[in-house]
Short mmCIF file of C-alpha atoms and ligand atoms in Angstrom, two decimals:
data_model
loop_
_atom_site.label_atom_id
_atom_site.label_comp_id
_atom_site.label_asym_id
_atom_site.label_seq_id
_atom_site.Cartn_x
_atom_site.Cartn_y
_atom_site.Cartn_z
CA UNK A 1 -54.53 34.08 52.59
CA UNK A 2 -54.62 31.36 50.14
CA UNK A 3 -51.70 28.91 50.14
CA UNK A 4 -48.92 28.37 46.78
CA UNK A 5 -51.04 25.36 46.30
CA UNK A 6 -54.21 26.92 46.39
CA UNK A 7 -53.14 29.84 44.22
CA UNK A 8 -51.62 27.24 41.99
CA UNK A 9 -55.18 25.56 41.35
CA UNK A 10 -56.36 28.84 40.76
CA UNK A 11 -53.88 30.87 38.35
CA UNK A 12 -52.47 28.31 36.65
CA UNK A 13 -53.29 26.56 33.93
CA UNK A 14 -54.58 22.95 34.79
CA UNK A 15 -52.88 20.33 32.50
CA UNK A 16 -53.70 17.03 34.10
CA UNK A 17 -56.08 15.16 35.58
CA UNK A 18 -54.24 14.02 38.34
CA UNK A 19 -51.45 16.73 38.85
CA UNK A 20 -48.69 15.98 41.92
CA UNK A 21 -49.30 19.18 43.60
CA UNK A 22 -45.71 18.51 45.37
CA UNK A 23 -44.22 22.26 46.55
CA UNK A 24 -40.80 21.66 46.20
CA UNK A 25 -38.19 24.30 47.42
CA UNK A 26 -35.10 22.47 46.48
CA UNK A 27 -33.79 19.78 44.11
CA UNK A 28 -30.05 18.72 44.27
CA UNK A 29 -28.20 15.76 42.74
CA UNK A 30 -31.02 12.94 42.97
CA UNK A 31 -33.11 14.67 45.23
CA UNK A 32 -36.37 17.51 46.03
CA UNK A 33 -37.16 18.65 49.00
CA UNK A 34 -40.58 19.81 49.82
CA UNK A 35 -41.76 23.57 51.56
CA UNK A 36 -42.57 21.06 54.73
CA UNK A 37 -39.14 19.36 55.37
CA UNK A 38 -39.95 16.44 52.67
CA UNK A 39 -37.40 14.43 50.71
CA UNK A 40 -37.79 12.82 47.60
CA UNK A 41 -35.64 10.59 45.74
CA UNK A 42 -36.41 11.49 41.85
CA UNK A 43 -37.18 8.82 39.69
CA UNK A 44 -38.44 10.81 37.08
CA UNK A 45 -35.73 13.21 36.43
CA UNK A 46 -38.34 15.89 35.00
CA UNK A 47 -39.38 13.35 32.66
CA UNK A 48 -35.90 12.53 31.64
CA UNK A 49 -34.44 15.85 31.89
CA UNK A 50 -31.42 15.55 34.87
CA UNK A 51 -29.51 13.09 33.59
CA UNK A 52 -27.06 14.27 36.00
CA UNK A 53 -28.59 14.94 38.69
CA UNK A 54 -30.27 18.92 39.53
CA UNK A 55 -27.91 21.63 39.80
CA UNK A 56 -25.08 19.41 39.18
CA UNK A 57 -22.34 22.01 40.09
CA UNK A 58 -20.74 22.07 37.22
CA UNK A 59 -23.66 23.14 35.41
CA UNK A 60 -24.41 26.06 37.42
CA UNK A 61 -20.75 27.04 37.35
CA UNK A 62 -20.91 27.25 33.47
CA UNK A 63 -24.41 29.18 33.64
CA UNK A 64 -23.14 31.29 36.50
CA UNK A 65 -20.33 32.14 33.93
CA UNK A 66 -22.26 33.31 31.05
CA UNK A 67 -24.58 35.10 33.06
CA UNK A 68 -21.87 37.42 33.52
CA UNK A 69 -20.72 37.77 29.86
CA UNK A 70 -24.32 38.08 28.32
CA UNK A 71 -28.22 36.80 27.86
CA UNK A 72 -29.92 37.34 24.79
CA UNK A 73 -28.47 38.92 21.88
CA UNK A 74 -30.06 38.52 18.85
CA UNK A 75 -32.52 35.91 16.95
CA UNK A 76 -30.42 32.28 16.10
CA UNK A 77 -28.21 32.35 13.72
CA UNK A 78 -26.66 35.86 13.34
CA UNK A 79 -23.90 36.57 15.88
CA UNK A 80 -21.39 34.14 16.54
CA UNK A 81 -22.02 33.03 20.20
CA UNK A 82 -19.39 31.28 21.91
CA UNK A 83 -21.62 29.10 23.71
CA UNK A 84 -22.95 28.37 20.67
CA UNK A 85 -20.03 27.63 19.10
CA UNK A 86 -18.84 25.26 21.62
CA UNK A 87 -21.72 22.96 21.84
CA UNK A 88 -22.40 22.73 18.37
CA UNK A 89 -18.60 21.62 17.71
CA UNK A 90 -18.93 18.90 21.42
CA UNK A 91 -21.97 17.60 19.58
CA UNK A 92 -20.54 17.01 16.49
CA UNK A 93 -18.01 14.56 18.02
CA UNK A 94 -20.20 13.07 19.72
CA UNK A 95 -21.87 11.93 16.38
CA UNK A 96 -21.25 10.28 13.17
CA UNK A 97 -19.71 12.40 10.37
CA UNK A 98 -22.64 12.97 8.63
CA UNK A 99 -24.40 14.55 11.80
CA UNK A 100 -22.76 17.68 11.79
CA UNK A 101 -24.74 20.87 11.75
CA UNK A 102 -26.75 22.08 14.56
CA UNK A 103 -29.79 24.07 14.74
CA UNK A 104 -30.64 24.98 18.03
CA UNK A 105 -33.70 25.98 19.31
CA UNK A 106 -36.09 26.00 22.65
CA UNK A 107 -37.60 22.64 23.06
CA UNK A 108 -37.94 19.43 22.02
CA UNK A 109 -40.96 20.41 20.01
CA UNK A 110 -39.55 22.62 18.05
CA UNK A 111 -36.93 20.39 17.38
CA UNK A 112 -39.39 18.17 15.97
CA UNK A 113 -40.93 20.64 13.79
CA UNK A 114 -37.42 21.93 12.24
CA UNK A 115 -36.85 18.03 11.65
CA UNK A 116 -40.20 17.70 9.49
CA UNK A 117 -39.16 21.43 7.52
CA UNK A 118 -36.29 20.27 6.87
CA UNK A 119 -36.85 16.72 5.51
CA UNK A 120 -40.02 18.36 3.02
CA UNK A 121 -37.74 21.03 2.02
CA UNK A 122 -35.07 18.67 1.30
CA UNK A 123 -36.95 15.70 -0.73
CA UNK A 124 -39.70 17.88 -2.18
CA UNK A 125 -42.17 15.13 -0.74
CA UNK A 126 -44.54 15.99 1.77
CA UNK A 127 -45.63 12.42 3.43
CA UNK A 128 -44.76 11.66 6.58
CA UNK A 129 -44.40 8.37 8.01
CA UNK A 130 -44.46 8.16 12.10
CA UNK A 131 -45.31 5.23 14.55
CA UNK A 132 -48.16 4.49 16.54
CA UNK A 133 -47.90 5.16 20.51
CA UNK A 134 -45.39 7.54 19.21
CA UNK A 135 -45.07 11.13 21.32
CA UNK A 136 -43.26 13.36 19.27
CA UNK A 137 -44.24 17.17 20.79
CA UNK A 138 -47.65 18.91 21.28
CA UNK A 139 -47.44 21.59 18.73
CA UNK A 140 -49.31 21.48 15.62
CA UNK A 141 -46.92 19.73 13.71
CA UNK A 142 -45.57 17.90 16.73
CA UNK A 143 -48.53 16.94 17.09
CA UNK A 144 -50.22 15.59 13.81
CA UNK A 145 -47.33 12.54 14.71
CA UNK A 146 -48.76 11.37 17.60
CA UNK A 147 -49.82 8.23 17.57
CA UNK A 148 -52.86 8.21 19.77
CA UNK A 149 -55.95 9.35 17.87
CA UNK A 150 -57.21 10.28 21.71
CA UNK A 151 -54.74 12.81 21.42
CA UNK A 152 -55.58 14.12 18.29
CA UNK A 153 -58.91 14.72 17.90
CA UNK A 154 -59.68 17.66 19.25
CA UNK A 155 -57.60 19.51 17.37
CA UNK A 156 -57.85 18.62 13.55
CA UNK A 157 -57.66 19.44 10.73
CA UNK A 158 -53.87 18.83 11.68
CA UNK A 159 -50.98 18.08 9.36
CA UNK A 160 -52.13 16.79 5.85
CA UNK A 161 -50.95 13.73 4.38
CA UNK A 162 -49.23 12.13 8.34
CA UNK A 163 -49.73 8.11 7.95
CA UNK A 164 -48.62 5.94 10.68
CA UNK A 165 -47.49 2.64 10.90
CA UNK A 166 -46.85 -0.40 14.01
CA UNK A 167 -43.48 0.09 15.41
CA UNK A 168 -41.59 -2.61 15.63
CA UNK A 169 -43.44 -4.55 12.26
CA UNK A 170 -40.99 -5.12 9.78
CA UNK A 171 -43.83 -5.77 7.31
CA UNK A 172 -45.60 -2.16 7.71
CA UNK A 173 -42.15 -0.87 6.13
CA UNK A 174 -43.47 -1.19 2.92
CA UNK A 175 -45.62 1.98 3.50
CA UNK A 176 -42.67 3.62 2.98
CA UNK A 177 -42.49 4.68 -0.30
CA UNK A 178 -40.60 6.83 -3.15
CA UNK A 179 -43.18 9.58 -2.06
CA UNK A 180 -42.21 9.29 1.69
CA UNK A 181 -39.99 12.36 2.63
CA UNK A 182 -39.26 11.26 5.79
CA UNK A 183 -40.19 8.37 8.85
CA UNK A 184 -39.53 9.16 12.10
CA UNK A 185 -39.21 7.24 15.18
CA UNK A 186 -38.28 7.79 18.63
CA UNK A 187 -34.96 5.17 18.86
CA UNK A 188 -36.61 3.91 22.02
CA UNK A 189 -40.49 4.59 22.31
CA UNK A 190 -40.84 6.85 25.68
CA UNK A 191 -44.58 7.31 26.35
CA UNK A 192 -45.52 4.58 24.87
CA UNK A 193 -44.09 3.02 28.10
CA UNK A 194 -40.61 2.20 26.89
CA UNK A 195 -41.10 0.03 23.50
CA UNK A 196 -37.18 -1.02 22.46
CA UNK A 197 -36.78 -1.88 19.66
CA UNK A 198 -36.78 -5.63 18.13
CA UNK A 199 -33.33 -6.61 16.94
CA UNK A 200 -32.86 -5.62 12.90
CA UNK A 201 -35.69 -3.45 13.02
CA UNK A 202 -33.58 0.14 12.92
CA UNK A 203 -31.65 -1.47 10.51
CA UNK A 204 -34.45 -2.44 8.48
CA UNK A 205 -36.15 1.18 8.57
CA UNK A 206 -33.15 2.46 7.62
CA UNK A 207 -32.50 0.09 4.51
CA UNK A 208 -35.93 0.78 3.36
CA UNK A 209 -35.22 4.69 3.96
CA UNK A 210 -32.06 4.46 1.27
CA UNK A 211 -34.34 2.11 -1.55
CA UNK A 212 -37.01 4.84 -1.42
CA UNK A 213 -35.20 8.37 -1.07
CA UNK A 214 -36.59 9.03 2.48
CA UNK A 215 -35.11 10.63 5.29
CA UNK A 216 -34.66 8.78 8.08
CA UNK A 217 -35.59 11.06 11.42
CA UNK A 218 -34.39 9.98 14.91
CA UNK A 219 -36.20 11.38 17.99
CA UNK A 220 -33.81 10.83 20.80
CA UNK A 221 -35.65 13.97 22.85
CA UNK A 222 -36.49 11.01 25.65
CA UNK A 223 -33.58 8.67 24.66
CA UNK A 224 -30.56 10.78 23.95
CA UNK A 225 -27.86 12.53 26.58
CA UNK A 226 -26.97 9.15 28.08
CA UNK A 227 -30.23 7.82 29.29
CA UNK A 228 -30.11 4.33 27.90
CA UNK A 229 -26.06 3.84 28.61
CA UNK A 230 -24.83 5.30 25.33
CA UNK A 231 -24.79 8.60 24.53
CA UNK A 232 -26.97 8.51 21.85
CA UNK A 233 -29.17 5.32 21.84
CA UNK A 234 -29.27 4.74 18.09
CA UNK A 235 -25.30 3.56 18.50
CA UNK A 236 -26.98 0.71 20.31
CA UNK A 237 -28.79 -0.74 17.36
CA UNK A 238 -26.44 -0.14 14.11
CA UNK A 239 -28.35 2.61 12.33
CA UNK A 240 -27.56 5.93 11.84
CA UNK A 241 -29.82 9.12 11.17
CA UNK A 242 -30.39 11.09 8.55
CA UNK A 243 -31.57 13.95 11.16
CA UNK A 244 -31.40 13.67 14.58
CA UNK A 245 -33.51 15.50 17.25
CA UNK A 246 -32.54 16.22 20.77
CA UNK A 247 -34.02 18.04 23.81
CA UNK A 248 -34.70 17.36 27.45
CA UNK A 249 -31.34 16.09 28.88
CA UNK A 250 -29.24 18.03 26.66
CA UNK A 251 -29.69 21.31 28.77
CA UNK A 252 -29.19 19.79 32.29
CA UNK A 253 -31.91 21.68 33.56
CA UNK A 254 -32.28 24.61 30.88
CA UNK A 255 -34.61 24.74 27.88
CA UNK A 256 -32.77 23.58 24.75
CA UNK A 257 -33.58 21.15 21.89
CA UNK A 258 -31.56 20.78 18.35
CA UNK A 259 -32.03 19.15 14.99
CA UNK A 260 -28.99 18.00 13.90
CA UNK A 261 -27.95 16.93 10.45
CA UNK A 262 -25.63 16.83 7.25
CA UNK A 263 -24.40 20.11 5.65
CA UNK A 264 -25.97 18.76 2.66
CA UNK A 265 -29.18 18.39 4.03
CA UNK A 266 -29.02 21.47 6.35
CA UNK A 267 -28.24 23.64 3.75
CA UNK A 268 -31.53 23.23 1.88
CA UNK A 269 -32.82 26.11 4.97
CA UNK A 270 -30.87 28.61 4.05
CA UNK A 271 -32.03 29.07 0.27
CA UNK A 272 -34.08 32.34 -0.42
CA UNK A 273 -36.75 33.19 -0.23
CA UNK A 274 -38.29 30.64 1.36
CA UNK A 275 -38.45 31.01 5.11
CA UNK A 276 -36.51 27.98 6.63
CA UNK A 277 -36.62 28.02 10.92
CA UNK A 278 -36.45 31.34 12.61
CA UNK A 279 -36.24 31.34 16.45
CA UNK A 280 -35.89 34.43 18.75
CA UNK A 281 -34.38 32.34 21.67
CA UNK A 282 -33.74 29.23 20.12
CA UNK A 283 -29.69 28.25 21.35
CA UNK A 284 -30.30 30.68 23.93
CA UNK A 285 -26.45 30.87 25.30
CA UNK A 286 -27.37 30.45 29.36
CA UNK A 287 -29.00 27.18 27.85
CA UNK A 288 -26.15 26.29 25.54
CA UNK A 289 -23.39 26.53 28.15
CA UNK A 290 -25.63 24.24 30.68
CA UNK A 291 -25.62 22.05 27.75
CA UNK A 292 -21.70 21.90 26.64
CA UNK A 293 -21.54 21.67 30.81
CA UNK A 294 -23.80 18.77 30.60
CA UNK A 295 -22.08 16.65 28.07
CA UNK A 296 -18.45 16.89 29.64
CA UNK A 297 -20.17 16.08 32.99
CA UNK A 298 -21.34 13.02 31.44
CA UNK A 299 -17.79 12.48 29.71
CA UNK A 300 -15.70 13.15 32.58
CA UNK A 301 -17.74 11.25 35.52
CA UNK A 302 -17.94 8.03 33.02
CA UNK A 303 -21.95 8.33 33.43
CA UNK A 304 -22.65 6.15 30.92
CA UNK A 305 -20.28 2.96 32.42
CA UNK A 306 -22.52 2.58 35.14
CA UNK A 307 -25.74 2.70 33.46
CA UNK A 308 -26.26 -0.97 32.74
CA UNK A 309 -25.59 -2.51 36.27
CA UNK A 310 -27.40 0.35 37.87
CA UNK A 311 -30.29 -0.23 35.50
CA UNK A 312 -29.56 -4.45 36.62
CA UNK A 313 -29.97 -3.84 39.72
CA UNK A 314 -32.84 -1.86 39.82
CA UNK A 315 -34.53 -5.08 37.88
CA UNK A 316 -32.98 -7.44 40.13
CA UNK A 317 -34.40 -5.73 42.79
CA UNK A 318 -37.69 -5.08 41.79
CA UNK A 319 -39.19 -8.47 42.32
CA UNK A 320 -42.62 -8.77 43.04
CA UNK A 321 -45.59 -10.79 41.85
CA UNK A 322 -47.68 -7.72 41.12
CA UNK A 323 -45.19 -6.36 38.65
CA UNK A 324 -45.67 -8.29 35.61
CA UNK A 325 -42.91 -6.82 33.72
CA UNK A 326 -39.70 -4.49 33.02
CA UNK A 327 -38.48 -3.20 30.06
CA UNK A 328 -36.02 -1.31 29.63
CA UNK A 329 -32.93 0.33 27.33
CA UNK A 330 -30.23 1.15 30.42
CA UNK A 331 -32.12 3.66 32.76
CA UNK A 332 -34.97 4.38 30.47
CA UNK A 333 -37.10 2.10 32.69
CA UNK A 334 -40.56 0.77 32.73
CA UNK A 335 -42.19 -1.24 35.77
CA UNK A 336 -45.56 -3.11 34.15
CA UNK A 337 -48.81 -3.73 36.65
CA UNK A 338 -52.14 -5.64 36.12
CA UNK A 339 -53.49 -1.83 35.34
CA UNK A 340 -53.93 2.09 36.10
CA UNK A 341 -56.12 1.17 39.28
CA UNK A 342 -53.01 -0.76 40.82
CA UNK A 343 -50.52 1.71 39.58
CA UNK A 344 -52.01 4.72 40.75
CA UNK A 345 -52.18 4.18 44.84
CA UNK A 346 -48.95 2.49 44.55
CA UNK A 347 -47.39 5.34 43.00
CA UNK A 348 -49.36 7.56 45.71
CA UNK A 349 -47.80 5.69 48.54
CA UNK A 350 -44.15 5.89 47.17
CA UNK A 351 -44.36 9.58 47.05
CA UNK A 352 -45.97 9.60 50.52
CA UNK A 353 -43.05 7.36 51.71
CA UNK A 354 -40.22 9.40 49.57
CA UNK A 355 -40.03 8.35 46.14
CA UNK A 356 -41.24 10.03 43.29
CA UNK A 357 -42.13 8.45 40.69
CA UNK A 358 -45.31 8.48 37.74
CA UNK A 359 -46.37 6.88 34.68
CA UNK A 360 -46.43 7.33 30.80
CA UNK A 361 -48.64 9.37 28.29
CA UNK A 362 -49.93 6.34 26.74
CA UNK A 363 -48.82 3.47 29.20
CA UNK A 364 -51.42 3.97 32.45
CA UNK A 365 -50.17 0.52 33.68
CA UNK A 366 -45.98 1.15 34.03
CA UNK A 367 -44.32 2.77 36.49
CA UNK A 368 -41.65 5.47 34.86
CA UNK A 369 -38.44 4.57 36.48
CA UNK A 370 -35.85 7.16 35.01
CA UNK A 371 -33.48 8.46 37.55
CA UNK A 372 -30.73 10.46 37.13
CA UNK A 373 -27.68 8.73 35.83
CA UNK A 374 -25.71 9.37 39.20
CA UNK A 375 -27.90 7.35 40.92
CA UNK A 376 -25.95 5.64 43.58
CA UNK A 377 -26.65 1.48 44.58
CA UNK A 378 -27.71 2.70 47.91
CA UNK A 379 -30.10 5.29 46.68
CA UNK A 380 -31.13 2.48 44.02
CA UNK A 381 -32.00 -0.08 47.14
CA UNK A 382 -33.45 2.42 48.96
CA UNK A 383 -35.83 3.19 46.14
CA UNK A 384 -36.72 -0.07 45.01
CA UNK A 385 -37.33 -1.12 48.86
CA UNK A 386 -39.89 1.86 49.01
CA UNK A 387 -41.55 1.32 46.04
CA UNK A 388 -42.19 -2.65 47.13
CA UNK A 389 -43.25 -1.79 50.47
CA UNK A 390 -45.97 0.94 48.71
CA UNK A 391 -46.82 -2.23 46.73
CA UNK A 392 -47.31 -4.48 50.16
CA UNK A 393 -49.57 -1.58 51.77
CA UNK A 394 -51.67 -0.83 48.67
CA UNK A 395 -52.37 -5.04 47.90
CA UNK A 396 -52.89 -5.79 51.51
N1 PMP B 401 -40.21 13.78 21.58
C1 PMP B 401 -40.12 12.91 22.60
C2 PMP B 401 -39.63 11.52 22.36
C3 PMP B 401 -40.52 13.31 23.88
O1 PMP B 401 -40.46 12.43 24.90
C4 PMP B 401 -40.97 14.64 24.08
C5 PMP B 401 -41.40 15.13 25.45
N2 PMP B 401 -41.98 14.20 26.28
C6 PMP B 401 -41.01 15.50 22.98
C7 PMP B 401 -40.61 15.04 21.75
C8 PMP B 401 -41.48 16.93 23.12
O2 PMP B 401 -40.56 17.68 23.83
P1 PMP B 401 -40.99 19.06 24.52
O3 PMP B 401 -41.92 18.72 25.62
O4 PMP B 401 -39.68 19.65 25.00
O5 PMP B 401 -41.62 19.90 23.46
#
């Protein structure tokens, strides 16, 4: 009889090079637990996805809830959902007034997609302006904004008339001109290896954005849902979106993702009879009342007030010669090494001795250090202590 591992290598698709091949049974708060009595403490978070930890029990209460009122009902946008309803209304105060409208769908992807629909249906214009290093979704359309050509090529033609530019240069904003109909940039760069971004520089896309007519998209998929110590991480750098797309976090553990924008803007979708977004499950309600669940845990545990020191400490105790560098926007966290061929066995050994942890898309030499956001100082010593003593055994 073949073993879940073996079957896994043989009836599932194979998506990486170096996949974890963990079994977990369990995950709860900051932890998995493996088929063979294994612990991990998760500093991944599903690549930024339980910002409050897995099956935080509030969450599960709220989808335990709607499981017994109803699952899928009806394509988005039709029926009046309460779940809906409610998250679409928590979100909106979370935001500036202009950020308003939701469109819910499955993933952040999608999100990304609705985003670029929206901004060509609104401006007329069809360039769009996106970063280098930038991951932005692996559909099509996601995809003809990445910024790594490696990434690309395989699959064109993709998107016509896509041009990138350096984040973080000032001077590059130029490209964006009265034809642009949108630029979009994750707040905080997330697989580029966390890239934060220089002081001004929002500000400066965003001034550009209102000389030339363009939209102004924010990806906060990675950064959003109280992963850098504000809710949203654009409130950290004065600059506001003219759409905003979110994913990941937001469900707590279910699939969900949302552009969110102004009426004004929004509106343009609903004009026959041009198609604008339709999604089957997007806003499925299971997901949406994990999300609403999500957001007032975050509210009502003060999640975001610890971020900073948490995020401190984890810098303060990460001292080693061998890591070069860490940046950083609160617990959006990236540990730097010499290169890949460090990285790797050290990363092996932490997992062997309890911690998980990986690296980025297009950053082979940084350790991805993104816990959940109820990370305790303990769990925070114990993890950095682990990770330096992999470092010890791998250099010695
Ligand atoms: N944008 C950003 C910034 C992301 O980090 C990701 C996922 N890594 C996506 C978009 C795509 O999200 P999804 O995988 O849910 O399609």
């Amino acid at each position: 009889m073949l073993t879940p591992r073996q079957l896994f290598l043989k009836h599932q698709a194979q998506t990486t090079d170096f996949p974890l091949l963990l079994e977990i049974e369990k995950a709860e708060g900051v932890h998995m637990f493996g088929a063979n009595g294994e612990k991990y403490l998760d500093l991944i978070s599903g690549i930024g996805v339980s910002n409050v930890g897995h099956r935080h029990p509030h969450v599960i209460k709220a989808i335990q809830e709607q499981l017994d009122k109803y699952l899928h009902l009806m394509v988005y946008g039709e029926f009046v959902q309460s779940p809906q309803v409610k998250l679409a209304e928590a979100l909106s105060k979370t935001l500036p007034e202009n950020l308003s409208i939701s469109y819910f769908v499955n993933s952040g992807s999608e999100a990304v997609e609705g985003a670029m629909k929206l901004a060509k249906r609104f401006t007329g214009r069809t360039e769009i302006i996106a970063c280098h290093n930038a991951y932005h979704g692996s559909t099509h359309g996601s995809l003809s904004l990445n910024g790594s050509e490696n990434f690309k090529r395989a699959y064109r033609p993709l998107l016509p008339d896509i041009n990138h530019i350096q984040f973080n240069s000032f001077e590059e904003l130029e490209k964006i001109t009265s034809r642009t109909a949108a630029i979009i940039l994750e707040t905080v760069q997330g697989e580029a290896g966390v890239r934060v971004p220089e002081n001004g520089y929002l500000k400066a896309v965003r001034e550009r954005c209102n000389q030339t007519g363009t939209l102004l998209i924010l990806d906060e998929i990675q950064s959003g849902f109280g992963r850098t110590g504000t809710f949203w991480a654009f409130e950290q750098f004065d600059v506001i979106p003219d759409i905003l797309t979110c994913a990941k976090g937001m469900g707590g553990g279910m699939p969900i993702g949302a552009f969110i924008t102004s009426e004004a803007i929004m509106s343009t979708l609903k004009n026959n009879p041009i198609l604008g977004h339709i999604t089957t499950f997007g806003g499925h309600p299971v997901s949406c009342a994990a999300s609403l669940a999500t957001l007032e845990v975050i509210q009502r545990e003060n999640l975001l007030a610890g971020v900073a020191a948490k995020a401190a400490l984890f810098k303060a105790k990460l001292q080693h010669p061998a890591i070069k560098n860490i940046r950083n926007c609160g617990l959006m966290m990236a540990a730097e090494m010499e290169s890949f061929d460090i990285l790797k066995p050290v990363i092996d050994q932490a997992i062997l001795d309890g911690v998980l942890t990986d690296w980025f898309l297009f950053c082979d030499n940084s350790m991805r250090i993104a816990p959940p956001l109820t990370i305790t100082e303990t769990e925070i010593e114990d993890a950095c202590a682990i990770i330096l003593n992999a470092i010890n055994k791998i250099m010695a």
